[in-house]
PDB file of C-alpha atoms and ligand atoms in Angstrom:
ATOM      1  CA  MET A   8     219.255 103.773 -60.106  1.00 46.00           C
ATOM      2  CA  THR A   9     216.514 103.335 -62.397  1.00 54.00           C
ATOM      3  CA  ARG A  10     214.385 100.357 -63.240  1.00 75.00           C
ATOM      4  CA  ARG A  11     214.268  99.049 -66.929  1.00 89.00           C
ATOM      5  CA  ARG A  12     211.131  99.867 -68.578  1.00 96.00           C
ATOM      6  CA  ARG A  13     209.300  96.525 -69.513  1.00 97.00           C
ATOM      7  CA  ILE A  14     208.447  96.940 -73.223  1.00 97.00           C
ATOM      8  CA  TYR A  15     206.672  93.425 -73.737  1.00 96.00           C
ATOM      9  CA  GLU A  16     206.100  90.137 -71.918  1.00 97.00           C
ATOM     10  CA  GLY A  17     205.658  87.088 -73.801  1.00 95.00           C
ATOM     11  CA  LYS A  18     205.315  83.407 -72.729  1.00 94.00           C
ATOM     12  CA  ALA A  19     208.922  82.587 -72.134  1.00 97.00           C
ATOM     13  CA  LYS A  20     210.656  85.889 -72.254  1.00 98.00           C
ATOM     14  CA  VAL A  21     210.327  89.590 -71.226  1.00 98.00           C
ATOM     15  CA  LEU A  22     211.871  92.641 -73.307  1.00 98.00           C
ATOM     16  CA  PHE A  23     213.011  95.509 -71.456  1.00 98.00           C
ATOM     17  CA  GLU A  24     214.287  98.939 -72.563  1.00 98.00           C
ATOM     18  CA  GLY A  25     218.059  98.843 -73.360  1.00 97.00           C
ATOM     19  CA  PRO A  26     220.965 100.736 -72.355  1.00 96.00           C
ATOM     20  CA  GLU A  27     221.139 102.528 -75.642  1.00 95.00           C
ATOM     21  CA  PRO A  28     218.563 103.530 -78.340  1.00 95.00           C
ATOM     22  CA  GLY A  29     217.948 100.803 -80.697  1.00 96.00           C
ATOM     23  CA  THR A  30     218.651  98.033 -78.043  1.00 98.00           C
ATOM     24  CA  LEU A  31     216.397  95.813 -75.984  1.00 98.00           C
ATOM     25  CA  VAL A  32     217.265  93.414 -73.141  1.00 98.00           C
ATOM     26  CA  GLN A  33     215.748  90.054 -73.486  1.00 98.00           C
ATOM     27  CA  TYR A  34     215.241  88.222 -70.362  1.00 98.00           C
ATOM     28  CA  PHE A  35     214.618  84.527 -70.163  1.00 98.00           C
ATOM     29  CA  LYS A  36     211.907  82.985 -67.739  1.00 98.00           C
ATOM     30  CA  ASP A  37     211.656  79.600 -66.529  1.00 98.00           C
ATOM     31  CA  ASP A  38     207.959  79.473 -67.570  1.00 98.00           C
ATOM     32  CA  ALA A  39     206.936  76.949 -70.201  1.00 97.00           C
ATOM     33  CA  THR A  40     203.530  76.733 -71.982  1.00 96.00           C
ATOM     34  CA  ALA A  41     202.346  74.352 -74.726  1.00 95.00           C
ATOM     35  CA  PHE A  42     199.348  73.962 -76.888  1.00 91.00           C
ATOM     36  CA  ASN A  43     198.720  77.705 -77.068  1.00 86.00           C
ATOM     37  CA  ASN A  44     198.745  78.315 -73.414  1.00 90.00           C
ATOM     38  CA  GLN A  45     196.413  75.471 -72.247  1.00 94.00           C
ATOM     39  CA  LYS A  46     199.288  73.743 -70.577  1.00 97.00           C
ATOM     40  CA  LYS A  47     201.553  75.811 -68.205  1.00 97.00           C
ATOM     41  CA  GLY A  48     204.420  75.194 -66.098  1.00 97.00           C
ATOM     42  CA  ILE A  49     207.966  76.075 -64.692  1.00 98.00           C
ATOM     43  CA  ILE A  50     211.003  74.360 -65.903  1.00 97.00           C
ATOM     44  CA  THR A  51     213.450  75.365 -63.290  1.00 97.00           C
ATOM     45  CA  GLY A  52     216.693  76.748 -64.787  1.00 97.00           C
ATOM     46  CA  LYS A  53     215.517  76.549 -68.195  1.00 98.00           C
ATOM     47  CA  GLY A  54     215.867  80.618 -68.675  1.00 98.00           C
ATOM     48  CA  VAL A  55     219.430  80.372 -67.712  1.00 98.00           C
ATOM     49  CA  LEU A  56     220.129  77.564 -70.149  1.00 98.00           C
ATOM     50  CA  ASN A  57     218.078  78.917 -72.913  1.00 98.00           C
ATOM     51  CA  ASN A  58     220.123  82.312 -72.615  1.00 98.00           C
ATOM     52  CA  ARG A  59     223.282  80.267 -72.872  1.00 98.00           C
ATOM     53  CA  ILE A  60     222.109  78.103 -75.624  1.00 98.00           C
ATOM     54  CA  SER A  61     220.612  80.678 -77.789  1.00 98.00           C
ATOM     55  CA  GLU A  62     223.861  82.926 -77.433  1.00 98.00           C
ATOM     56  CA  TYR A  63     225.888  80.231 -78.438  1.00 98.00           C
ATOM     57  CA  LEU A  64     223.832  79.396 -81.548  1.00 98.00           C
ATOM     58  CA  MET A  65     223.306  82.956 -82.410  1.00 98.00           C
ATOM     59  CA  SER A  66     226.917  83.547 -82.287  1.00 98.00           C
ATOM     60  CA  ARG A  67     228.174  80.633 -84.360  1.00 98.00           C
ATOM     61  CA  LEU A  68     225.302  81.525 -87.097  1.00 98.00           C
ATOM     62  CA  SER A  69     226.593  85.157 -86.988  1.00 98.00           C
ATOM     63  CA  GLU A  70     230.174  83.752 -87.602  1.00 98.00           C
ATOM     64  CA  ILE A  71     228.960  82.343 -90.904  1.00 98.00           C
ATOM     65  CA  GLY A  72     227.398  85.411 -91.932  1.00 98.00           C
ATOM     66  CA  VAL A  73     223.719  84.845 -90.699  1.00 98.00           C
ATOM     67  CA  PRO A  74     222.532  88.280 -89.725  1.00 98.00           C
ATOM     68  CA  THR A  75     221.019  88.162 -85.919  1.00 98.00           C
ATOM     69  CA  HIS A  76     219.499  90.518 -83.306  1.00 98.00           C
ATOM     70  CA  PHE A  77     221.957  89.002 -80.761  1.00 98.00           C
ATOM     71  CA  VAL A  78     224.646  91.370 -79.358  1.00 98.00           C
ATOM     72  CA  ARG A  79     225.928  89.881 -76.212  1.00 98.00           C
ATOM     73  CA  ARG A  80     224.886  88.231 -73.229  1.00 98.00           C
ATOM     74  CA  LEU A  81     224.474  90.422 -70.049  1.00 98.00           C
ATOM     75  CA  ASN A  82     224.212  87.996 -67.152  1.00 97.00           C
ATOM     76  CA  MET A  83     222.440  84.469 -66.545  1.00 97.00           C
ATOM     77  CA  ARG A  84     219.249  85.493 -67.854  1.00 98.00           C
ATOM     78  CA  GLU A  85     219.569  88.221 -69.821  1.00 98.00           C
ATOM     79  CA  GLN A  86     221.060  89.252 -73.227  1.00 98.00           C
ATOM     80  CA  LEU A  87     221.332  92.506 -75.161  1.00 98.00           C
ATOM     81  CA  VAL A  88     219.731  92.398 -78.694  1.00 98.00           C
ATOM     82  CA  ARG A  89     218.946  94.942 -81.425  1.00 98.00           C
ATOM     83  CA  GLU A  90     215.575  96.420 -81.433  1.00 97.00           C
ATOM     84  CA  VAL A  91     213.765  94.997 -84.671  1.00 98.00           C
ATOM     85  CA  GLU A  92     210.287  95.174 -86.080  1.00 97.00           C
ATOM     86  CA  ILE A  93     209.217  91.607 -85.638  1.00 98.00           C
ATOM     87  CA  ILE A  94     207.818  90.044 -88.628  1.00 98.00           C
ATOM     88  CA  PRO A  95     204.465  88.232 -87.654  1.00 98.00           C
ATOM     89  CA  ILE A  96     205.288  84.958 -89.094  1.00 98.00           C
ATOM     90  CA  GLU A  97     206.706  81.840 -87.649  1.00 98.00           C
ATOM     91  CA  LEU A  98     208.783  80.025 -89.940  1.00 98.00           C
ATOM     92  CA  VAL A  99     209.200  76.188 -89.151  1.00 99.00           C
ATOM     93  CA  VAL A 100     211.799  74.010 -90.886  1.00 99.00           C
ATOM     94  CA  ARG A 101     211.434  70.366 -90.718  1.00 99.00           C
ATOM     95  CA  ASN A 102     213.784  67.671 -91.633  1.00 99.00           C
ATOM     96  CA  THR A 103     211.921  64.763 -89.922  1.00 98.00           C
ATOM     97  CA  ALA A 104     208.292  64.158 -89.341  1.00 98.00           C
ATOM     98  CA  ALA A 105     207.022  65.054 -85.936  1.00 98.00           C
ATOM     99  CA  GLY A 106     204.365  66.993 -83.992  1.00 98.00           C
ATOM    100  CA  SER A 107     201.798  68.774 -85.922  1.00 98.00           C
ATOM    101  CA  LEU A 108     202.936  67.587 -89.383  1.00 98.00           C
ATOM    102  CA  SER A 109     202.723  64.002 -88.276  1.00 98.00           C
ATOM    103  CA  LYS A 110     199.202  64.548 -86.984  1.00 98.00           C
ATOM    104  CA  ARG A 111     197.964  66.536 -89.809  1.00 97.00           C
ATOM    105  CA  PHE A 112     199.206  64.093 -92.576  1.00 98.00           C
ATOM    106  CA  GLY A 113     199.201  60.797 -90.518  1.00 98.00           C
ATOM    107  CA  ILE A 114     202.955  60.251 -90.978  1.00 98.00           C
ATOM    108  CA  PRO A 115     204.478  58.344 -88.243  1.00 98.00           C
ATOM    109  CA  GLU A 116     206.957  60.371 -85.976  1.00 98.00           C
ATOM    110  CA  GLY A 117     210.548  59.934 -86.985  1.00 98.00           C
ATOM    111  CA  THR A 118     209.858  59.295 -90.859  1.00 98.00           C
ATOM    112  CA  PRO A 119     212.766  61.255 -92.598  1.00 98.00           C
ATOM    113  CA  LEU A 120     211.307  63.874 -94.919  1.00 98.00           C
ATOM    114  CA  PRO A 121     212.263  63.581 -98.746  1.00 98.00           C
ATOM    115  CA  ARG A 122     213.712  67.069 -98.418  1.00 98.00           C
ATOM    116  CA  SER A 123     213.519  69.774 -95.775  1.00 98.00           C
ATOM    117  CA  ILE A 124     210.031  71.473 -95.725  1.00 98.00           C
ATOM    118  CA  ILE A 125     209.235  75.042 -94.720  1.00 98.00           C
ATOM    119  CA  GLU A 126     205.849  76.018 -93.157  1.00 98.00           C
ATOM    120  CA  TYR A 127     204.686  79.534 -92.199  1.00 98.00           C
ATOM    121  CA  TYR A 128     202.454  80.302 -89.168  1.00 98.00           C
ATOM    122  CA  TYR A 129     200.835  83.561 -88.599  1.00 98.00           C
ATOM    123  CA  LYS A 130     201.791  85.036 -85.219  1.00 97.00           C
ATOM    124  CA  SER A 131     198.455  85.447 -83.215  1.00 96.00           C
ATOM    125  CA  ASP A 132     197.458  83.701 -79.951  1.00 93.00           C
ATOM    126  CA  GLU A 133     193.807  84.764 -80.482  1.00 95.00           C
ATOM    127  CA  LEU A 134     193.699  82.678 -83.732  1.00 97.00           C
ATOM    128  CA  ASN A 135     195.804  79.951 -82.524  1.00 95.00           C
ATOM    129  CA  ASN A 136     198.718  80.543 -84.845  1.00 96.00           C
ATOM    130  CA  PRO A 137     197.118  79.454 -88.070  1.00 98.00           C
ATOM    131  CA  MET A 138     199.189  78.104 -90.860  1.00 98.00           C
ATOM    132  CA  VAL A 139     199.339  80.333 -93.777  1.00 98.00           C
ATOM    133  CA  THR A 140     200.964  80.246 -97.173  1.00 98.00           C
ATOM    134  CA  GLU A 141     203.053  82.874 -99.168  1.00 98.00           C
ATOM    135  CA  GLU A 142     199.876  84.107-100.583  1.00 98.00           C
ATOM    136  CA  HIS A 143     198.311  85.143 -97.386  1.00 98.00           C
ATOM    137  CA  ILE A 144     201.730  86.586 -96.103  1.00 98.00           C
ATOM    138  CA  THR A 145     202.131  88.900 -99.119  1.00 98.00           C
ATOM    139  CA  ALA A 146     198.598  89.612 -99.921  1.00 98.00           C
ATOM    140  CA  PHE A 147     197.968  91.005 -96.111  1.00 98.00           C
ATOM    141  CA  GLY A 148     201.242  92.662 -96.390  1.00 98.00           C
ATOM    142  CA  TRP A 149     202.806  90.803 -93.276  1.00 98.00           C
ATOM    143  CA  ALA A 150     206.144  90.650 -95.421  1.00 98.00           C
ATOM    144  CA  ALA A 151     207.158  91.640 -98.723  1.00 98.00           C
ATOM    145  CA  PRO A 152     208.010  88.967-101.354  1.00 98.00           C
ATOM    146  CA  GLN A 153     211.817  90.208-100.949  1.00 98.00           C
ATOM    147  CA  ASP A 154     211.387  89.781 -97.123  1.00 98.00           C
ATOM    148  CA  LEU A 155     210.065  86.331 -97.573  1.00 98.00           C
ATOM    149  CA  ASP A 156     212.767  85.424-100.020  1.00 98.00           C
ATOM    150  CA  ASP A 157     215.414  86.594 -97.473  1.00 98.00           C
ATOM    151  CA  MET A 158     213.710  84.612 -94.776  1.00 98.00           C
ATOM    152  CA  VAL A 159     213.577  81.299 -96.545  1.00 98.00           C
ATOM    153  CA  ALA A 160     217.146  81.591 -97.852  1.00 98.00           C
ATOM    154  CA  LEU A 161     218.472  82.468 -94.147  1.00 98.00           C
ATOM    155  CA  SER A 162     216.380  79.581 -92.782  1.00 98.00           C
ATOM    156  CA  LEU A 163     217.687  76.996 -94.988  1.00 98.00           C
ATOM    157  CA  ARG A 164     221.166  78.150 -94.145  1.00 98.00           C
ATOM    158  CA  VAL A 165     220.361  78.037 -90.563  1.00 98.00           C
ATOM    159  CA  ASN A 166     219.060  74.712 -91.116  1.00 98.00           C
ATOM    160  CA  ASP A 167     222.127  73.183 -92.923  1.00 98.00           C
ATOM    161  CA  TYR A 168     224.371  74.663 -90.253  1.00 98.00           C
ATOM    162  CA  LEU A 169     222.717  73.663 -87.333  1.00 98.00           C
ATOM    163  CA  SER A 170     221.804  70.201 -88.492  1.00 98.00           C
ATOM    164  CA  GLY A 171     225.732  69.567 -89.047  1.00 98.00           C
ATOM    165  CA  LEU A 172     226.545  71.408 -85.560  1.00 98.00           C
ATOM    166  CA  PHE A 173     223.854  69.074 -83.635  1.00 98.00           C
ATOM    167  CA  LEU A 174     225.109  65.877 -85.664  1.00 98.00           C
ATOM    168  CA  GLY A 175     228.435  66.630 -84.392  1.00 98.00           C
ATOM    169  CA  ILE A 176     227.158  66.328 -80.747  1.00 98.00           C
ATOM    170  CA  GLY A 177     224.855  63.235 -81.386  1.00 98.00           C
ATOM    171  CA  LEU A 178     221.621  64.827 -81.750  1.00 98.00           C
ATOM    172  CA  ARG A 179     219.166  65.115 -84.714  1.00 98.00           C
ATOM    173  CA  LEU A 180     217.555  68.282 -85.415  1.00 99.00           C
ATOM    174  CA  VAL A 181     214.062  67.068 -86.315  1.00 99.00           C
ATOM    175  CA  ASP A 182     212.509  70.572 -86.720  1.00 99.00           C
ATOM    176  CA  PHE A 183     212.588  74.200 -85.503  1.00 99.00           C
ATOM    177  CA  LYS A 184     210.830  77.454 -85.466  1.00 98.00           C
ATOM    178  CA  LEU A 185     212.453  80.817 -86.548  1.00 98.00           C
ATOM    179  CA  GLU A 186     211.435  84.297 -86.077  1.00 98.00           C
ATOM    180  CA  PHE A 187     212.801  87.250 -88.188  1.00 98.00           C
ATOM    181  CA  GLY A 188     212.630  91.033 -87.810  1.00 98.00           C
ATOM    182  CA  ARG A 189     213.586  94.141 -89.809  1.00 98.00           C
ATOM    183  CA  LEU A 190     216.636  95.965 -88.637  1.00 98.00           C
ATOM    184  CA  TRP A 191     216.738  99.590 -89.747  1.00 94.00           C
ATOM    185  CA  GLU A 192     220.305 101.167 -90.435  1.00 90.00           C
ATOM    186  CA  ASN A 193     220.572 104.593 -91.972  1.00 89.00           C
ATOM    187  CA  GLU A 194     217.479 104.212 -94.277  1.00 91.00           C
ATOM    188  CA  GLU A 195     218.507 100.693 -95.067  1.00 95.00           C
ATOM    189  CA  MET A 196     216.494  97.707 -94.006  1.00 97.00           C
ATOM    190  CA  ARG A 197     217.942  94.131 -93.394  1.00 97.00           C
ATOM    191  CA  ILE A 198     216.064  90.919 -92.524  1.00 98.00           C
ATOM    192  CA  VAL A 199     217.761  89.427 -89.251  1.00 98.00           C
ATOM    193  CA  LEU A 200     217.115  86.488 -87.206  1.00 98.00           C
ATOM    194  CA  ALA A 201     215.436  87.346 -83.873  1.00 98.00           C
ATOM    195  CA  ASP A 202     213.834  85.647 -80.955  1.00 98.00           C
ATOM    196  CA  GLU A 203     215.759  82.668 -79.584  1.00 98.00           C
ATOM    197  CA  ILE A 204     217.014  79.307 -80.625  1.00 98.00           C
ATOM    198  CA  SER A 205     216.865  76.674 -77.954  1.00 98.00           C
ATOM    199  CA  PRO A 206     215.028  73.452 -76.930  1.00 98.00           C
ATOM    200  CA  ASP A 207     211.968  75.477 -76.539  1.00 98.00           C
ATOM    201  CA  ASN A 208     211.698  75.812 -80.226  1.00 98.00           C
ATOM    202  CA  CYS A 209     213.714  73.031 -81.663  1.00 98.00           C
ATOM    203  CA  ARG A 210     213.070  69.318 -81.592  1.00 98.00           C
ATOM    204  CA  LEU A 211     216.353  67.630 -80.686  1.00 98.00           C
ATOM    205  CA  TRP A 212     216.688  63.781 -80.567  1.00 98.00           C
ATOM    206  CA  ASP A 213     219.566  61.719 -79.475  1.00 98.00           C
ATOM    207  CA  ILE A 214     220.876  59.911 -82.909  1.00 98.00           C
ATOM    208  CA  LYS A 215     221.404  56.602 -81.273  1.00 98.00           C
ATOM    209  CA  THR A 216     218.397  56.183 -78.880  1.00 98.00           C
ATOM    210  CA  ASN A 217     215.831  58.854 -80.357  1.00 98.00           C
ATOM    211  CA  GLU A 218     215.437  60.214 -76.835  1.00 98.00           C
ATOM    212  CA  LYS A 219     213.759  63.632 -76.946  1.00 98.00           C
ATOM    213  CA  LEU A 220     215.939  66.303 -75.487  1.00 98.00           C
ATOM    214  CA  ASP A 221     213.525  69.582 -76.133  1.00 98.00           C
ATOM    215  CA  LYS A 222     210.168  70.831 -74.974  1.00 98.00           C
ATOM    216  CA  ASP A 223     208.371  67.761 -76.111  1.00 98.00           C
ATOM    217  CA  ARG A 224     209.411  66.348 -72.698  1.00 98.00           C
ATOM    218  CA  PHE A 225     207.104  69.130 -71.045  1.00 97.00           C
ATOM    219  CA  ARG A 226     204.570  68.926 -73.708  1.00 97.00           C
ATOM    220  CA  GLN A 227     204.147  65.108 -73.457  1.00 97.00           C
ATOM    221  CA  ASP A 228     204.872  64.601 -69.641  1.00 97.00           C
ATOM    222  CA  LEU A 229     207.844  62.912 -70.370  1.00 98.00           C
ATOM    223  CA  GLY A 230     209.579  63.801 -67.166  1.00 97.00           C
ATOM    224  CA  LYS A 231     213.453  64.618 -66.775  1.00 97.00           C
ATOM    225  CA  VAL A 232     212.432  68.026 -68.564  1.00 97.00           C
ATOM    226  CA  GLU A 233     215.317  70.241 -66.932  1.00 97.00           C
ATOM    227  CA  GLU A 234     217.821  67.495 -67.332  1.00 98.00           C
ATOM    228  CA  ALA A 235     217.014  67.457 -71.228  1.00 98.00           C
ATOM    229  CA  TYR A 236     217.930  71.342 -71.439  1.00 98.00           C
ATOM    230  CA  GLN A 237     220.993  70.686 -69.383  1.00 98.00           C
ATOM    231  CA  GLU A 238     222.137  67.762 -71.644  1.00 98.00           C
ATOM    232  CA  VAL A 239     221.688  69.867 -74.711  1.00 98.00           C
ATOM    233  CA  ALA A 240     223.837  72.714 -72.995  1.00 98.00           C
ATOM    234  CA  ARG A 241     226.431  70.092 -71.781  1.00 98.00           C
ATOM    235  CA  ARG A 242     226.965  68.459 -75.245  1.00 98.00           C
ATOM    236  CA  LEU A 243     227.485  71.941 -76.623  1.00 98.00           C
ATOM    237  CA  GLY A 244     230.029  72.601 -73.945  1.00 97.00           C
ATOM    238  CA  ILE A 245     228.422  75.600 -72.581  1.00 96.00           C
ATOM    239  CA  LEU A 246     226.842  74.093 -69.127  1.00 88.00           C
ATOM    240  CA  PRO A 247     227.022  77.117 -66.689  1.00 71.00           C
ATOM    241  CA  GLU A 248     229.839  75.990 -63.972  1.00 64.00           C
ATOM    242  CA  GLY A 249     228.251  74.299 -61.087  1.00 60.00           C
ATOM    243  CA  GLY A 250     224.778  74.069 -62.973  1.00 57.00           C
ATOM    244  CA  PRO A 251     222.369  76.608 -63.687  1.00 50.00           C
ATOM    245  CA  VAL A 252     222.796  78.926 -60.823  1.00 53.00           C
ATOM    246  CA  ASP A 253     220.102  81.617 -60.643  1.00 54.00           C
ATOM    247  CA  VAL A 254     219.729  85.193 -60.530  1.00 47.00           C
ATOM    248  CA  LYS A 255     216.539  86.412 -59.014  1.00 49.00           C
ATOM    249  CA  GLY A 256     215.106  88.600 -61.603  1.00 47.00           C
ATOM    250  CA  PRO A 257     215.613  91.577 -63.905  1.00 44.00           C
ATOM    251  CA  LYS A 258     218.257  93.789 -62.455  1.00 45.00           C
ATOM    252  CA  THR A 259     218.548  97.454 -62.173  1.00 42.00           C
ATOM    253  CA  VAL A 260     220.842  99.527 -64.249  1.00 40.00           C
ATOM    254  CA  GLN A 261     222.432 102.836 -63.473  1.00 37.00           C
TER     255      GLN A 261
HETATM  256  N1  UDP B 328     207.327  75.655 -82.364  1.00 95.59           N
HETATM  257  C1  UDP B 328     207.275  76.632 -81.582  1.00 95.59           C
HETATM  258  N2  UDP B 328     206.320  77.266 -81.315  1.00 95.59           N
HETATM  259  C2  UDP B 328     205.261  77.345 -81.668  1.00 95.59           C
HETATM  260  C3  UDP B 328     204.827  76.313 -82.531  1.00 95.59           C
HETATM  261  C4  UDP B 328     205.695  75.405 -82.808  1.00 95.59           C
HETATM  262  O1  UDP B 328     208.658  76.993 -81.333  1.00 95.59           O
HETATM  263  O2  UDP B 328     204.387  78.001 -81.364  1.00 95.59           O
HETATM  264  C5  UDP B 328     208.314  74.730 -82.871  1.00 95.59           C
HETATM  265  C6  UDP B 328     208.389  73.372 -82.078  1.00 95.59           C
HETATM  266  O3  UDP B 328     209.182  73.529 -81.035  1.00 95.59           O
HETATM  267  C7  UDP B 328     208.907  72.512 -83.057  1.00 95.59           C
HETATM  268  C8  UDP B 328     208.437  73.117 -84.565  1.00 95.59           C
HETATM  269  O4  UDP B 328     208.202  74.469 -84.258  1.00 95.59           O
HETATM  270  O5  UDP B 328     210.223  72.444 -82.939  1.00 95.59           O
HETATM  271  C9  UDP B 328     207.240  72.507 -85.294  1.00 95.59           C
HETATM  272  O6  UDP B 328     206.207  72.514 -84.204  1.00 95.59           O
HETATM  273  P1  UDP B 328     204.918  71.611 -84.679  1.00 95.59           P
HETATM  274  O7  UDP B 328     204.260  72.595 -85.802  1.00 95.59           O
HETATM  275  O8  UDP B 328     205.100  70.442 -84.936  1.00 95.59           O
HETATM  276  O9  UDP B 328     204.003  72.143 -83.468  1.00 95.59           O
HETATM  277  P2  UDP B 328     203.746  71.572 -82.091  1.00 95.59           P
HETATM  278  O10 UDP B 328     203.848  69.949 -82.184  1.00 95.59           O
HETATM  279  O11 UDP B 328     204.905  72.007 -81.223  1.00 95.59           O
HETATM  280  O12 UDP B 328     202.378  72.015 -81.518  1.00 95.59           O
END
């Protein structure tokens, strides 16, 4: 029995060496952070739910031809993913005003946007993830113009598809954050969707009541945080039998 080698530990996930070259194991923690790490907490069962929710959404996206790093879920808290070179840009797609956009421009939360808006943030905790433009991204070599075109085209497809999917279960996809990576296959490079898609990085509001069913419940101390994540999973039809039963930690492999 050998322990998996830890490659990277982030705020909500840990990456371990995968069983085959070119793969990684993505382990989902219950840890929650907000406001660039100034607020920290535990959302019990979040990792189990986000593992399921992200598996479900990445699988549906893959079926419509959006390339992703997701391979398969391994257990309650782990999924096998392809190893990619992460592009250090967080791409945010917004349909309705909320969060930092509302604050920056003084637009009340919940105002529908005239069209979907894409924003880019440079992934750097030290710099507090500054907002950047295409000029910064290409001039500093974080992504090539063609990479960026691919990321934008994929993000718009993801937005259209997920907006419809969530609308079908009575949820408004207000905004969300995506990350992309470069996947190398025999000298060829493809841009693929990476990271996770879950209530940690989407704003999801009930269509009728505008109730928030996402990480804003934690950010804004609204209570019923676990219940919100469970409700999203329940509406997607993927709530684990008997609720989010836990596994204790990263398991060992042969
Ligand atoms: N988001 C994220 N990680 C970040 C910043 C934002 O996943 O580091 C997501 C967030 O959950 C929301 C969207 O991106 O769905 C837009 O976030 P916003 O810029 O409004 O920032 P926030 O209000 O979350 O600080």
